[in-house]
Protein backbone atom coordinates (compact mmCIF):
# COMPACT_ATOMS: atom_id res chain seq x y z
CA UNK A 1 0.00 0.00 0.00
CA UNK A 2 1.45 3.35 -1.01
CA UNK A 3 1.65 6.30 1.31
CA UNK A 4 -0.30 9.50 0.80
CA UNK A 5 1.73 12.68 0.23
CA UNK A 6 3.26 14.14 3.41
CA UNK A 7 1.55 17.07 5.13
CA UNK A 8 3.01 20.27 6.53
CA UNK A 9 2.14 20.53 10.23
CA UNK A 10 -0.23 23.40 10.97
CA UNK A 11 -0.78 24.07 14.71
CA UNK A 12 -4.36 25.18 14.05
CA UNK A 13 -5.19 21.86 12.34
CA UNK A 14 -2.79 19.31 13.79
CA UNK A 15 -2.21 20.13 17.46
CA UNK A 16 -4.40 17.16 18.40
CA UNK A 17 -1.74 14.92 16.81
CA UNK A 18 0.96 15.95 19.30
CA UNK A 19 0.30 12.93 21.57
CA UNK A 20 0.84 10.63 18.55
CA UNK A 21 4.03 12.50 17.64
CA UNK A 22 5.28 12.14 21.22
CA UNK A 23 4.36 8.43 21.26
CA UNK A 24 6.34 7.73 18.08
CA UNK A 25 9.36 9.43 19.66
CA UNK A 26 8.92 7.34 22.83
CA UNK A 27 8.55 4.14 20.79
CA UNK A 28 11.78 4.88 18.91
CA UNK A 29 13.60 5.53 22.18
CA UNK A 30 12.27 2.42 23.91
CA UNK A 31 12.37 -0.03 21.01
CA UNK A 32 15.44 1.14 19.12
CA UNK A 33 17.55 2.74 21.85
CA UNK A 34 17.36 5.96 19.81
CA UNK A 35 19.07 9.11 21.07
CA UNK A 36 16.10 11.47 20.95
CA UNK A 37 16.33 14.03 23.77
CA UNK A 38 14.80 11.88 26.53
CA UNK A 39 15.59 8.71 28.48
CA UNK A 40 13.19 6.25 30.06
CA UNK A 41 13.05 6.04 33.85
CA UNK A 42 14.69 3.19 35.76
CA UNK A 43 11.60 1.05 35.12
CA UNK A 44 11.85 1.52 31.35
CA UNK A 45 8.93 3.95 31.08
CA UNK A 46 8.85 7.29 29.34
CA UNK A 47 7.56 10.42 31.03
CA UNK A 48 5.08 11.21 28.28
CA UNK A 49 4.19 14.60 29.79
CA UNK A 50 7.79 15.75 29.28
CA UNK A 51 7.85 14.46 25.71
CA UNK A 52 4.50 16.09 24.96
CA UNK A 53 5.69 19.38 26.50
CA UNK A 54 8.71 19.24 24.15
CA UNK A 55 6.38 18.92 21.16
CA UNK A 56 4.15 21.73 22.39
CA UNK A 57 7.27 23.94 22.41
CA UNK A 58 8.07 22.79 18.86
CA UNK A 59 4.51 23.65 17.83
CA UNK A 60 5.04 27.18 19.17
CA UNK A 61 8.23 27.44 17.09
CA UNK A 62 6.15 26.53 14.02
CA UNK A 63 3.81 29.42 14.88
CA UNK A 64 6.85 31.71 15.21
CA UNK A 65 8.23 30.62 11.84
CA UNK A 66 11.47 29.09 13.16
CA UNK A 67 10.46 25.45 12.67
CA UNK A 68 8.58 23.35 10.15
CA UNK A 69 7.32 19.83 10.87
CA UNK A 70 6.45 17.40 8.11
CA UNK A 71 3.92 14.69 8.94
CA UNK A 72 3.49 11.38 7.16
CA UNK A 73 0.15 9.73 7.62
CA UNK A 74 -0.13 5.95 7.35
CA UNK A 75 -3.02 6.18 4.90
CA UNK A 76 -5.48 8.61 3.37
CA UNK A 77 -7.77 8.76 6.41
CA UNK A 78 -5.17 11.01 8.15
CA UNK A 79 -5.78 9.54 11.59
CA UNK A 80 -2.64 7.49 12.16
CA UNK A 81 0.85 8.94 11.80
CA UNK A 82 3.58 6.80 10.24
CA UNK A 83 6.38 9.29 10.98
CA UNK A 84 7.65 12.84 10.79
CA UNK A 85 10.66 15.12 10.59
CA UNK A 86 11.27 18.73 11.54
CA UNK A 87 13.65 21.46 10.46
CA UNK A 88 14.78 24.17 12.84
CA UNK A 89 15.47 27.51 11.16
CA UNK A 90 17.33 29.58 13.69
CA UNK A 91 17.23 33.33 13.30
CA UNK A 92 20.78 34.21 12.26
CA UNK A 93 22.39 37.03 10.33
CA UNK A 94 25.52 34.95 9.71
CA UNK A 95 23.79 31.75 8.57
CA UNK A 96 20.32 32.76 7.37
CA UNK A 97 20.42 29.88 4.86
CA UNK A 98 20.87 27.05 7.42
CA UNK A 99 18.25 24.51 8.39
CA UNK A 100 18.90 21.87 11.04
CA UNK A 101 17.06 18.62 10.39
CA UNK A 102 15.78 17.18 13.67
CA UNK A 103 13.72 14.27 14.92
CA UNK A 104 13.21 12.16 11.85
CA UNK A 105 11.14 9.44 13.48
CA UNK A 106 9.34 6.55 11.81
CA UNK A 107 6.91 4.46 13.81
CA UNK A 108 8.15 0.88 14.23
CA UNK A 109 4.78 -0.15 12.74
CA UNK A 110 5.48 1.68 9.46
CA UNK A 111 9.13 1.08 8.63
CA UNK A 112 10.43 0.16 5.18
CA UNK A 113 7.56 1.92 3.44
CA UNK A 114 9.48 5.00 2.24
CA UNK A 115 8.43 7.30 5.09
CA UNK A 116 11.91 8.81 5.52
CA UNK A 117 12.23 9.50 1.79
CA UNK A 118 8.79 11.13 1.66
CA UNK A 119 9.13 13.40 4.69
CA UNK A 120 12.70 14.45 3.88
CA UNK A 121 11.66 15.20 0.30
CA UNK A 122 8.94 17.56 1.48
CA UNK A 123 11.22 19.01 4.18
CA UNK A 124 13.70 19.93 1.45
CA UNK A 125 10.95 21.64 -0.57
CA UNK A 126 9.86 23.65 2.49
CA UNK A 127 13.48 24.54 3.31
CA UNK A 128 14.06 25.85 -0.23
CA UNK A 129 10.88 27.94 -0.05
CA UNK A 130 12.15 29.50 3.18
CA UNK A 131 15.62 30.20 1.75
CA UNK A 132 17.27 27.40 3.75
CA UNK A 133 19.50 25.73 1.19
CA UNK A 134 22.08 24.21 3.56
CA UNK A 135 20.77 21.38 5.73
CA UNK A 136 22.67 19.78 8.60
CA UNK A 137 21.80 16.79 10.73
CA UNK A 138 23.29 14.26 13.10
CA UNK A 139 22.56 10.68 14.02
CA UNK A 140 24.03 7.92 16.13
CA UNK A 141 26.71 5.72 14.60
CA UNK A 142 25.21 2.26 14.10
CA UNK A 143 21.61 3.45 13.76
CA UNK A 144 19.57 2.68 10.67
CA UNK A 145 19.50 6.38 9.85
CA UNK A 146 23.27 6.33 9.31
CA UNK A 147 22.62 4.39 6.10
CA UNK A 148 19.43 6.18 5.01
CA UNK A 149 20.82 9.72 4.77
CA UNK A 150 23.56 8.99 2.18
CA UNK A 151 20.95 7.28 -0.03
CA UNK A 152 18.99 10.54 0.06
CA UNK A 153 21.95 12.69 -0.99
CA UNK A 154 23.35 13.73 2.40
CA UNK A 155 27.13 13.86 2.65
CA UNK A 156 28.98 12.66 5.71
CA UNK A 157 30.94 15.34 7.56
CA UNK A 158 32.49 13.05 10.14
CA UNK A 159 32.17 11.17 13.39
CA UNK A 160 32.28 12.69 16.85
CA UNK A 161 33.30 10.20 19.54
CA UNK A 162 31.22 10.07 22.72
CA UNK A 163 28.67 12.53 21.38
CA UNK A 164 25.75 11.36 23.49
CA UNK A 165 24.39 9.03 26.13
CA UNK A 166 21.94 6.44 24.83
CA UNK A 167 18.84 5.33 26.76
CA UNK A 168 20.81 2.45 28.28
CA UNK A 169 23.42 4.85 29.68
CA UNK A 170 26.20 4.11 27.18
CA UNK A 171 28.33 6.76 25.51
CA UNK A 172 27.84 6.53 21.75
CA UNK A 173 29.44 8.15 18.74
CA UNK A 174 27.59 10.53 16.47
CA UNK A 175 27.80 11.09 12.74
CA UNK A 176 27.14 14.45 11.08
CA UNK A 177 25.76 14.97 7.58
CA UNK A 178 24.92 17.94 5.34
CA UNK A 179 23.17 18.60 2.08
CA UNK A 180 23.47 21.66 -0.14
CA UNK A 181 20.12 21.95 -1.88
CA UNK A 182 21.59 24.27 -4.53
CA UNK A 183 23.38 21.23 -5.97
CA UNK A 184 19.99 19.83 -7.03
CA UNK A 185 18.76 22.91 -8.87
XYZ file of N, CA, C and O in Angstrom:
740
model
N 0.850 -1.187 0.000
C 0.000 0.000 0.000
C 0.887 1.238 0.000
O 1.806 1.363 0.806
N 0.630 2.149 -0.928
C 1.453 3.349 -1.010
C 0.990 4.387 0.009
O -0.157 4.391 0.449
N 1.921 5.239 0.340
C 1.648 6.298 1.309
C 1.026 7.509 0.633
O 1.361 7.811 -0.515
N 0.178 8.230 1.338
C -0.303 9.502 0.796
C 0.829 10.528 0.837
O 1.831 10.318 1.514
N 0.685 11.645 0.151
C 1.727 12.683 0.231
C 1.866 13.181 1.671
O 0.886 13.202 2.425
N 3.082 13.579 2.063
C 3.262 14.142 3.406
C 2.492 15.448 3.552
O 2.094 16.067 2.569
N 2.327 15.876 4.788
C 1.551 17.067 5.128
C 2.397 17.994 5.990
O 3.067 17.538 6.915
N 2.340 19.275 5.706
C 3.012 20.270 6.534
C 2.185 20.498 7.799
O 0.984 20.773 7.714
N 2.815 20.339 8.949
C 2.139 20.529 10.232
C 1.652 21.966 10.356
O 2.402 22.915 10.137
N 0.394 22.103 10.715
C -0.232 23.398 10.971
C -0.806 23.329 12.388
O -1.715 22.521 12.639
N -0.290 24.142 13.336
C -0.782 24.071 14.710
C -2.299 24.198 14.825
O -2.914 23.538 15.665
N -2.914 24.997 13.977
C -4.364 25.176 14.046
C -5.117 23.896 13.669
O -6.210 23.653 14.161
N -4.520 23.065 12.812
C -5.188 21.860 12.340
C -4.684 20.582 13.012
O -5.429 19.614 13.108
N -3.424 20.576 13.408
C -2.795 19.313 13.786
C -2.347 19.199 15.239
O -1.726 18.198 15.605
N -2.656 20.188 16.065
C -2.213 20.135 17.464
C -2.709 18.876 18.179
O -2.034 18.347 19.059
N -3.854 18.370 17.776
C -4.400 17.159 18.396
C -3.540 15.925 18.111
O -3.694 14.898 18.763
N -2.626 16.033 17.142
C -1.738 14.915 16.809
C -0.475 14.883 17.673
O 0.290 13.922 17.593
N -0.262 15.907 18.498
C 0.964 15.945 19.296
C 1.147 14.719 20.196
O 2.277 14.224 20.316
N 0.095 14.172 20.806
C 0.304 12.933 21.573
C 0.814 11.769 20.709
O 1.657 10.991 21.151
N 0.342 11.668 19.464
C 0.843 10.632 18.555
C 2.308 10.877 18.207
O 3.109 9.949 18.138
N 2.639 12.142 17.958
C 4.028 12.500 17.642
C 4.927 12.119 18.813
O 5.981 11.498 18.631
N 4.502 12.466 20.021
C 5.277 12.136 21.222
C 5.392 10.624 21.397
O 6.457 10.113 21.776
N 4.336 9.889 21.099
C 4.363 8.434 21.256
C 5.333 7.778 20.278
O 6.037 6.834 20.634
N 5.380 8.269 19.052
C 6.345 7.731 18.082
C 7.761 7.962 18.584
O 8.615 7.069 18.515
N 8.030 9.152 19.110
C 9.360 9.426 19.658
C 9.663 8.453 20.805
O 10.743 7.863 20.859
N 8.726 8.266 21.705
C 8.922 7.342 22.832
C 9.145 5.915 22.334
O 10.024 5.206 22.841
N 8.378 5.488 21.339
C 8.545 4.138 20.791
C 9.937 3.949 20.203
O 10.558 2.898 20.389
N 10.436 4.967 19.493
C 11.779 4.877 18.911
C 12.845 4.809 20.006
O 13.823 4.066 19.877
N 12.659 5.558 21.065
C 13.604 5.525 22.182
C 13.578 4.155 22.856
O 14.630 3.533 23.074
N 12.399 3.679 23.167
C 12.266 2.424 23.913
C 12.595 1.185 23.079
O 13.239 0.261 23.573
N 12.177 1.163 21.829
C 12.369 -0.032 21.007
C 13.707 -0.074 20.291
O 14.248 -1.150 20.053
N 14.227 1.104 19.933
C 15.444 1.142 19.118
C 16.657 1.705 19.858
O 17.718 1.822 19.268
N 16.446 2.133 21.104
C 17.549 2.743 21.855
C 18.009 4.047 21.181
O 19.180 4.398 21.210
N 17.074 4.742 20.565
C 17.362 5.960 19.813
C 17.717 7.111 20.751
O 17.060 7.315 21.765
N 18.746 7.863 20.370
C 19.072 9.105 21.069
C 18.084 10.152 20.567
O 18.169 10.572 19.415
N 17.133 10.520 21.389
C 16.105 11.465 20.953
C 15.636 12.313 22.133
O 14.470 12.283 22.518
N 16.578 13.028 22.742
C 16.329 14.027 23.771
C 16.039 13.455 25.156
O 16.530 13.968 26.141
N 15.250 12.383 25.239
C 14.802 11.876 26.529
C 15.266 10.447 26.775
O 15.526 9.700 25.832
N 15.305 10.085 28.054
C 15.589 8.713 28.478
C 14.390 8.163 29.246
O 13.679 8.921 29.908
N 14.226 6.844 29.204
C 13.188 6.247 30.058
C 13.640 6.276 31.519
O 14.833 6.440 31.808
N 12.689 6.105 32.432
C 13.048 6.035 33.848
C 13.665 4.668 34.158
O 13.793 3.818 33.260
N 14.007 4.429 35.398
C 14.694 3.186 35.763
C 13.811 1.952 35.576
O 14.305 0.826 35.587
N 12.524 2.161 35.371
C 11.604 1.045 35.122
C 11.331 0.852 33.629
O 10.496 0.032 33.255
N 12.017 1.641 32.787
C 11.847 1.516 31.346
C 10.623 2.213 30.793
O 10.163 1.896 29.707
N 10.109 3.196 31.531
C 8.926 3.948 31.077
C 9.341 5.369 30.709
O 10.230 5.935 31.320
N 8.629 5.914 29.756
C 8.854 7.292 29.340
C 7.912 8.212 30.102
O 6.753 7.866 30.327
N 8.405 9.379 30.458
C 7.565 10.424 31.033
C 6.906 11.149 29.856
O 7.484 12.070 29.276
N 5.735 10.692 29.482
C 5.076 11.207 28.279
C 4.697 12.682 28.411
O 4.608 13.377 27.401
N 4.496 13.171 29.624
C 4.193 14.601 29.793
C 5.393 15.452 29.362
O 5.205 16.492 28.743
N 6.589 15.015 29.694
C 7.793 15.755 29.277
C 7.954 15.735 27.766
O 8.273 16.745 27.144
N 7.730 14.569 27.158
C 7.855 14.460 25.705
C 6.788 15.325 25.026
O 7.078 16.053 24.073
N 5.570 15.277 25.529
C 4.496 16.094 24.964
C 4.793 17.585 25.130
O 4.574 18.375 24.197
N 5.318 17.985 26.277
C 5.688 19.384 26.503
C 6.735 19.830 25.476
O 6.675 20.947 24.942
N 7.697 18.961 25.171
C 8.710 19.244 24.150
C 8.042 19.539 22.801
O 8.396 20.497 22.111
N 7.041 18.718 22.442
C 6.380 18.920 21.155
C 5.454 20.130 21.156
O 5.269 20.778 20.120
N 4.908 20.480 22.295
C 4.146 21.729 22.392
C 5.063 22.922 22.132
O 4.673 23.877 21.446
N 6.291 22.868 22.660
C 7.267 23.936 22.409
C 7.637 23.983 20.921
O 7.774 25.066 20.342
N 7.786 22.823 20.292
C 8.072 22.793 18.856
C 6.912 23.370 18.053
O 7.120 24.060 17.053
N 5.687 23.091 18.501
C 4.514 23.645 17.833
C 4.525 25.175 17.907
O 4.187 25.851 16.929
N 4.933 25.712 19.038
C 5.041 27.175 19.169
C 6.102 27.734 18.211
O 5.928 28.810 17.644
N 7.196 27.000 18.037
C 8.225 27.440 17.087
C 7.681 27.448 15.660
O 8.071 28.299 14.857
N 6.794 26.518 15.337
C 6.154 26.534 14.022
C 5.354 27.827 13.884
O 5.442 28.515 12.862
N 4.594 28.177 14.908
C 3.807 29.418 14.883
C 4.699 30.639 14.708
O 4.325 31.606 14.047
N 5.907 30.598 15.291
C 6.851 31.713 15.214
C 7.634 31.734 13.908
O 8.356 32.686 13.636
N 7.534 30.669 13.118
C 8.229 30.617 11.835
C 9.667 30.125 11.907
O 10.394 30.228 10.917
N 10.096 29.584 13.047
C 11.474 29.091 13.157
C 11.567 27.568 13.041
O 12.658 27.010 13.152
N 10.464 26.910 12.831
C 10.460 25.452 12.670
C 9.352 25.059 11.708
O 8.302 25.686 11.650
N 9.601 23.998 10.964
C 8.575 23.351 10.152
C 8.602 21.871 10.506
O 9.676 21.305 10.743
N 7.439 21.259 10.573
C 7.317 19.829 10.865
C 6.548 19.203 9.713
O 5.497 19.703 9.314
N 7.087 18.125 9.195
C 6.453 17.400 8.108
C 5.888 16.109 8.677
O 6.609 15.332 9.302
N 4.605 15.876 8.445
C 3.917 14.691 8.943
C 3.669 13.705 7.807
O 3.317 14.113 6.698
N 3.853 12.428 8.122
C 3.493 11.384 7.156
C 2.404 10.523 7.775
O 2.622 9.877 8.792
N 1.244 10.563 7.159
C 0.150 9.730 7.621
C 0.288 8.329 7.038
O 0.840 8.146 5.955
N -0.234 7.342 7.768
C -0.128 5.948 7.347
C -1.007 5.662 6.133
O -0.673 4.825 5.300
N -2.133 6.360 6.037
C -3.024 6.176 4.896
C -3.846 7.441 4.702
O -3.670 8.426 5.402
N -4.733 7.401 3.754
C -5.485 8.606 3.373
C -6.473 9.101 4.420
O -6.932 10.237 4.341
N -6.798 8.294 5.423
C -7.772 8.758 6.414
C -7.190 9.799 7.369
O -7.919 10.434 8.123
N -5.872 9.966 7.367
C -5.171 11.005 8.149
C -5.475 10.936 9.645
O -5.611 11.943 10.308
N -5.589 9.724 10.153
C -5.780 9.544 11.588
C -4.537 8.995 12.267
O -4.248 9.348 13.391
N -3.815 8.119 11.566
C -2.637 7.491 12.157
C -1.372 8.016 11.490
O -1.247 7.989 10.271
N -0.428 8.478 12.323
C 0.849 8.941 11.800
C 1.805 7.768 11.607
O 1.880 6.873 12.452
N 2.548 7.802 10.508
C 3.582 6.802 10.244
C 4.948 7.347 10.650
O 5.853 6.585 10.968
N 5.096 8.675 10.625
C 6.377 9.289 10.983
C 6.363 10.780 10.718
O 5.344 11.345 10.308
N 7.532 11.396 10.943
C 7.652 12.843 10.786
C 9.110 13.251 10.816
O 10.000 12.461 11.157
N 9.340 14.498 10.479
C 10.660 15.118 10.590
C 10.433 16.611 10.780
O 9.403 17.147 10.377
N 11.389 17.270 11.416
C 11.274 18.725 11.538
C 12.576 19.382 11.107
O 13.634 18.748 11.054
N 12.463 20.650 10.783
C 13.647 21.456 10.459
C 13.574 22.717 11.308
O 12.546 23.400 11.354
N 14.667 22.964 12.010
C 14.775 24.166 12.837
C 15.497 25.224 12.024
O 16.558 24.955 11.446
N 14.931 26.421 11.971
C 15.471 27.511 11.164
C 15.782 28.695 12.064
O 15.012 29.647 12.155
N 16.891 28.572 12.736
C 17.330 29.583 13.693
C 17.443 30.951 13.031
O 17.891 31.073 11.889
N 17.049 31.968 13.767
C 17.230 33.334 13.298
C 18.714 33.651 13.412
O 19.307 33.553 14.491
N 19.338 33.964 12.280
C 20.782 34.207 12.264
C 21.147 35.124 11.107
O 20.759 34.866 9.967
N 21.901 36.163 11.399
C 22.389 37.033 10.329
C 23.586 36.420 9.629
O 23.856 36.729 8.479
N 24.320 35.542 10.308
C 25.518 34.953 9.711
C 25.249 33.661 8.956
O 26.035 33.275 8.095
N 24.145 32.992 9.268
C 23.791 31.749 8.571
C 22.281 31.717 8.312
O 21.594 30.796 8.723
N 21.760 32.712 7.596
C 20.317 32.758 7.369
C 19.824 31.660 6.430
O 18.627 31.478 6.270
N 20.737 30.925 5.834
C 20.424 29.880 4.862
C 20.452 28.474 5.466
O 20.229 27.491 4.770
N 20.705 28.345 6.773
C 20.869 27.045 7.421
C 19.558 26.507 7.982
O 18.794 27.227 8.619
N 19.338 25.231 7.757
C 18.246 24.506 8.389
C 18.825 23.277 9.075
O 19.646 22.571 8.499
N 18.417 23.032 10.299
C 18.902 21.869 11.042
C 17.780 20.830 11.075
O 16.716 21.081 11.646
N 18.032 19.703 10.451
C 17.059 18.617 10.392
C 17.072 17.905 11.742
O 18.120 17.489 12.223
N 15.887 17.788 12.339
C 15.778 17.183 13.668
C 14.625 16.193 13.710
O 13.620 16.360 13.036
N 14.782 15.206 14.549
C 13.721 14.268 14.918
C 13.033 13.612 13.729
O 11.822 13.617 13.607
N 13.842 12.998 12.859
C 13.208 12.162 11.852
C 12.875 10.847 12.546
O 13.753 10.082 12.918
N 11.602 10.614 12.750
C 11.139 9.442 13.476
C 10.116 8.701 12.610
O 9.200 9.315 12.063
N 10.301 7.393 12.518
C 9.344 6.549 11.808
C 8.829 5.518 12.800
O 9.618 4.841 13.464
N 7.530 5.430 12.912
C 6.914 4.459 13.814
C 7.417 3.061 13.480
O 7.498 2.690 12.300
N 7.748 2.266 14.496
C 8.150 0.880 14.234
C 7.100 0.091 13.447
O 7.434 -0.877 12.770
N 5.849 0.534 13.479
C 4.783 -0.146 12.738
C 4.789 0.176 11.238
O 4.091 -0.484 10.470
N 5.557 1.203 10.847
C 5.482 1.679 9.458
C 6.848 1.804 8.794
O 7.027 2.624 7.889
N 7.781 1.014 9.206
C 9.130 1.078 8.625
C 9.179 0.368 7.276
O 8.349 -0.462 6.974
N 10.176 0.752 6.502
C 10.435 0.160 5.179
C 9.285 0.386 4.196
O 8.993 -0.445 3.350
N 8.645 1.542 4.354
C 7.561 1.921 3.440
C 7.893 3.212 2.689
O 7.057 3.733 1.966
N 9.100 3.762 2.921
C 9.483 4.996 2.243
C 9.126 6.257 3.005
O 9.143 7.351 2.437
N 8.818 6.129 4.295
C 8.428 7.296 5.093
C 9.555 8.322 5.135
O 9.336 9.515 4.905
N 10.777 7.882 5.419
C 11.908 8.810 5.519
C 12.102 9.575 4.210
O 12.279 10.793 4.213
N 12.057 8.861 3.105
C 12.233 9.499 1.789
C 11.143 10.548 1.557
O 11.415 11.656 1.107
N 9.914 10.206 1.884
C 8.794 11.130 1.656
C 8.915 12.395 2.503
O 8.785 13.507 2.002
N 9.128 12.216 3.825
C 9.133 13.397 4.694
C 10.363 14.266 4.439
O 10.261 15.494 4.476
N 11.509 13.641 4.179
C 12.700 14.447 3.880
C 12.552 15.172 2.545
O 13.022 16.300 2.393
N 11.901 14.531 1.579
C 11.660 15.200 0.298
C 10.838 16.466 0.475
O 11.176 17.528 -0.059
N 9.766 16.375 1.249
C 8.937 17.561 1.485
C 9.682 18.572 2.346
O 9.575 19.782 2.109
N 10.443 18.091 3.341
C 11.222 19.008 4.178
C 12.160 19.841 3.306
O 12.292 21.051 3.501
N 12.783 19.211 2.334
C 13.701 19.935 1.450
C 12.960 20.982 0.611
O 13.472 22.082 0.397
N 11.762 20.662 0.168
C 10.950 21.642 -0.570
C 10.630 22.846 0.319
O 10.759 24.000 -0.108
N 10.206 22.580 1.551
C 9.862 23.647 2.495
C 11.114 24.479 2.805
O 11.053 25.718 2.833
N 12.234 23.818 3.012
C 13.482 24.539 3.310
C 13.844 25.484 2.164
O 14.199 26.649 2.398
N 13.756 24.994 0.938
C 14.057 25.845 -0.232
C 13.140 27.076 -0.253
O 13.597 28.189 -0.485
N 11.842 26.839 -0.037
C 10.879 27.944 -0.052
C 11.222 28.993 0.996
O 10.939 30.174 0.804
N 11.814 28.573 2.090
C 12.154 29.497 3.176
C 13.588 29.997 3.073
O 14.105 30.613 4.010
N 14.257 29.723 1.959
C 15.620 30.201 1.747
C 16.675 29.438 2.534
O 17.798 29.909 2.698
N 16.338 28.250 2.977
C 17.270 27.405 3.755
C 17.824 26.335 2.833
O 17.272 25.270 2.675
N 18.948 26.652 2.178
C 19.505 25.735 1.193
C 20.599 24.824 1.743
O 20.998 23.873 1.083
N 21.079 25.088 2.950
C 22.077 24.215 3.564
C 21.430 23.498 4.744
O 20.968 24.140 5.692
N 21.365 22.179 4.659
C 20.767 21.380 5.729
C 21.849 20.591 6.451
O 22.741 20.036 5.806
N 21.754 20.566 7.765
C 22.674 19.784 8.599
C 21.852 18.847 9.463
O 20.719 19.158 9.818
N 22.457 17.722 9.821
C 21.796 16.792 10.734
C 22.833 15.896 11.374
O 23.971 15.821 10.923
N 22.420 15.236 12.450
C 23.289 14.262 13.096
C 22.473 13.041 13.460
O 21.255 13.093 13.582
N 23.180 11.922 13.602
C 22.561 10.675 14.016
C 23.595 9.840 14.745
O 24.784 10.145 14.711
N 23.148 8.805 15.386
C 24.032 7.924 16.133
C 24.697 6.928 15.192
O 24.027 6.338 14.333
N 25.994 6.738 15.364
C 26.706 5.716 14.599
C 26.089 4.356 14.936
O 25.855 4.042 16.103
N 25.797 3.579 13.905
C 25.207 2.263 14.101
C 23.694 2.240 14.004
O 23.089 1.175 13.998
N 23.068 3.413 13.913
C 21.607 3.453 13.762
C 21.249 3.225 12.298
O 22.082 3.400 11.406
N 20.023 2.854 12.044
C 19.573 2.679 10.672
C 19.654 3.961 9.866
O 19.904 3.935 8.657
N 19.470 5.088 10.541
C 19.498 6.382 9.850
C 20.866 6.668 9.234
O 20.955 7.353 8.218
N 21.905 6.129 9.829
C 23.267 6.330 9.312
C 23.365 5.891 7.849
O 24.143 6.445 7.081
N 22.565 4.921 7.459
C 22.616 4.394 6.098
C 21.546 5.003 5.198
O 21.674 4.971 3.983
N 20.510 5.568 5.789
C 19.431 6.178 5.014
C 19.876 7.517 4.421
O 19.643 7.790 3.238
N 20.496 8.365 5.227
C 20.820 9.719 4.773
C 21.699 9.755 3.516
O 21.402 10.523 2.593
N 22.771 8.952 3.420
C 23.557 8.994 2.180
C 22.752 8.605 0.946
O 22.956 9.167 -0.137
N 21.805 7.679 1.096
C 20.955 7.277 -0.035
C 20.088 8.433 -0.509
O 19.625 8.445 -1.643
N 19.841 9.396 0.385
C 18.988 10.544 0.056
C 19.810 11.793 -0.275
O 19.287 12.898 -0.284
N 21.105 11.594 -0.526
C 21.952 12.691 -0.992
C 22.680 13.474 0.079
O 23.320 14.488 -0.217
N 22.636 13.037 1.320
C 23.347 13.728 2.397
C 24.778 13.238 2.445
O 25.048 12.045 2.293
N 25.701 14.179 2.630
C 27.130 13.864 2.654
C 27.625 13.819 4.089
O 27.302 14.700 4.890
N 28.430 12.816 4.358
C 28.977 12.663 5.706
C 30.042 13.725 5.969
O 30.926 13.952 5.147
N 29.929 14.375 7.119
C 30.943 15.335 7.564
C 31.989 14.658 8.433
O 33.152 14.999 8.396
N 31.555 13.733 9.272
C 32.493 13.045 10.138
C 31.812 12.488 11.372
O 30.620 12.650 11.580
N 32.634 11.837 12.179
C 32.167 11.174 13.389
C 32.724 11.902 14.604
O 33.903 12.279 14.629
N 31.875 12.096 15.583
C 32.278 12.695 16.853
C 32.196 11.598 17.918
O 31.101 11.089 18.187
N 33.333 11.232 18.510
C 33.296 10.200 19.544
C 32.559 10.693 20.789
O 32.608 11.882 21.118
N 31.879 9.774 21.446
C 31.218 10.070 22.716
C 30.314 11.295 22.625
O 30.336 12.160 23.480
N 29.483 11.332 21.608
C 28.670 12.528 21.381
C 27.368 12.530 22.161
O 26.719 13.563 22.265
N 26.990 11.397 22.731
C 25.751 11.358 23.485
C 25.658 10.121 24.360
O 26.445 9.187 24.224
N 24.657 10.154 25.237
C 24.386 9.030 26.128
C 23.078 8.398 25.668
O 22.039 9.055 25.644
N 23.145 7.110 25.309
C 21.942 6.440 24.825
C 21.018 6.087 25.989
O 21.397 6.228 27.155
N 19.798 5.641 25.698
C 18.841 5.333 26.762
C 19.286 4.251 27.749
O 18.735 4.144 28.835
N 20.284 3.475 27.367
C 20.807 2.451 28.279
C 21.977 2.966 29.113
O 22.558 2.234 29.895
N 22.348 4.243 28.898
C 23.425 4.855 29.678
C 24.806 4.728 29.076
O 25.801 5.081 29.717
N 24.906 4.267 27.845
C 26.204 4.107 27.181
C 26.572 5.339 26.375
O 25.707 5.918 25.706
N 27.843 5.712 26.399
C 28.326 6.762 25.507
C 28.375 6.197 24.093
O 28.858 5.077 23.879
N 27.853 6.969 23.145
C 27.842 6.531 21.750
C 28.408 7.633 20.865
O 28.409 8.809 21.225
N 28.883 7.215 19.701
C 29.440 8.154 18.739
C 28.331 8.704 17.854
O 27.317 8.038 17.610
N 28.556 9.903 17.355
C 27.592 10.533 16.466
C 28.199 10.805 15.113
O 29.411 10.997 14.981
N 27.355 10.818 14.106
C 27.796 11.089 12.741
C 27.023 12.300 12.225
O 25.808 12.386 12.397
N 27.735 13.233 11.616
C 27.141 14.451 11.082
C 27.086 14.396 9.564
O 28.015 13.895 8.916
N 25.986 14.930 9.023
C 25.758 14.974 7.582
C 25.314 16.386 7.187
O 24.828 17.149 8.014
N 25.455 16.678 5.885
C 24.924 17.938 5.343
C 24.436 17.706 3.927
O 24.796 16.716 3.285
N 23.618 18.625 3.468
C 23.171 18.601 2.083
C 22.994 20.034 1.616
O 22.350 20.841 2.285
N 23.605 20.344 0.485
C 23.468 21.664 -0.141
C 22.399 21.533 -1.220
O 22.626 20.895 -2.251
N 21.236 22.092 -0.965
C 20.116 21.952 -1.881
C 20.334 22.671 -3.205
O 19.652 22.368 -4.194
N 21.299 23.591 -3.253
C 21.587 24.273 -4.527
C 22.187 23.309 -5.540
O 22.084 23.550 -6.746
N 22.774 22.221 -5.074
C 23.375 21.232 -5.973
C 22.330 20.468 -6.754
O 22.650 19.791 -7.726
N 21.073 20.550 -6.354
C 19.992 19.831 -7.026
C 19.211 20.721 -7.985
O 18.294 20.258 -8.630
N 19.539 21.981 -8.035
C 18.761 22.909 -8.871
C 19.164 22.821 -10.321
O 20.185 22.391 -10.709
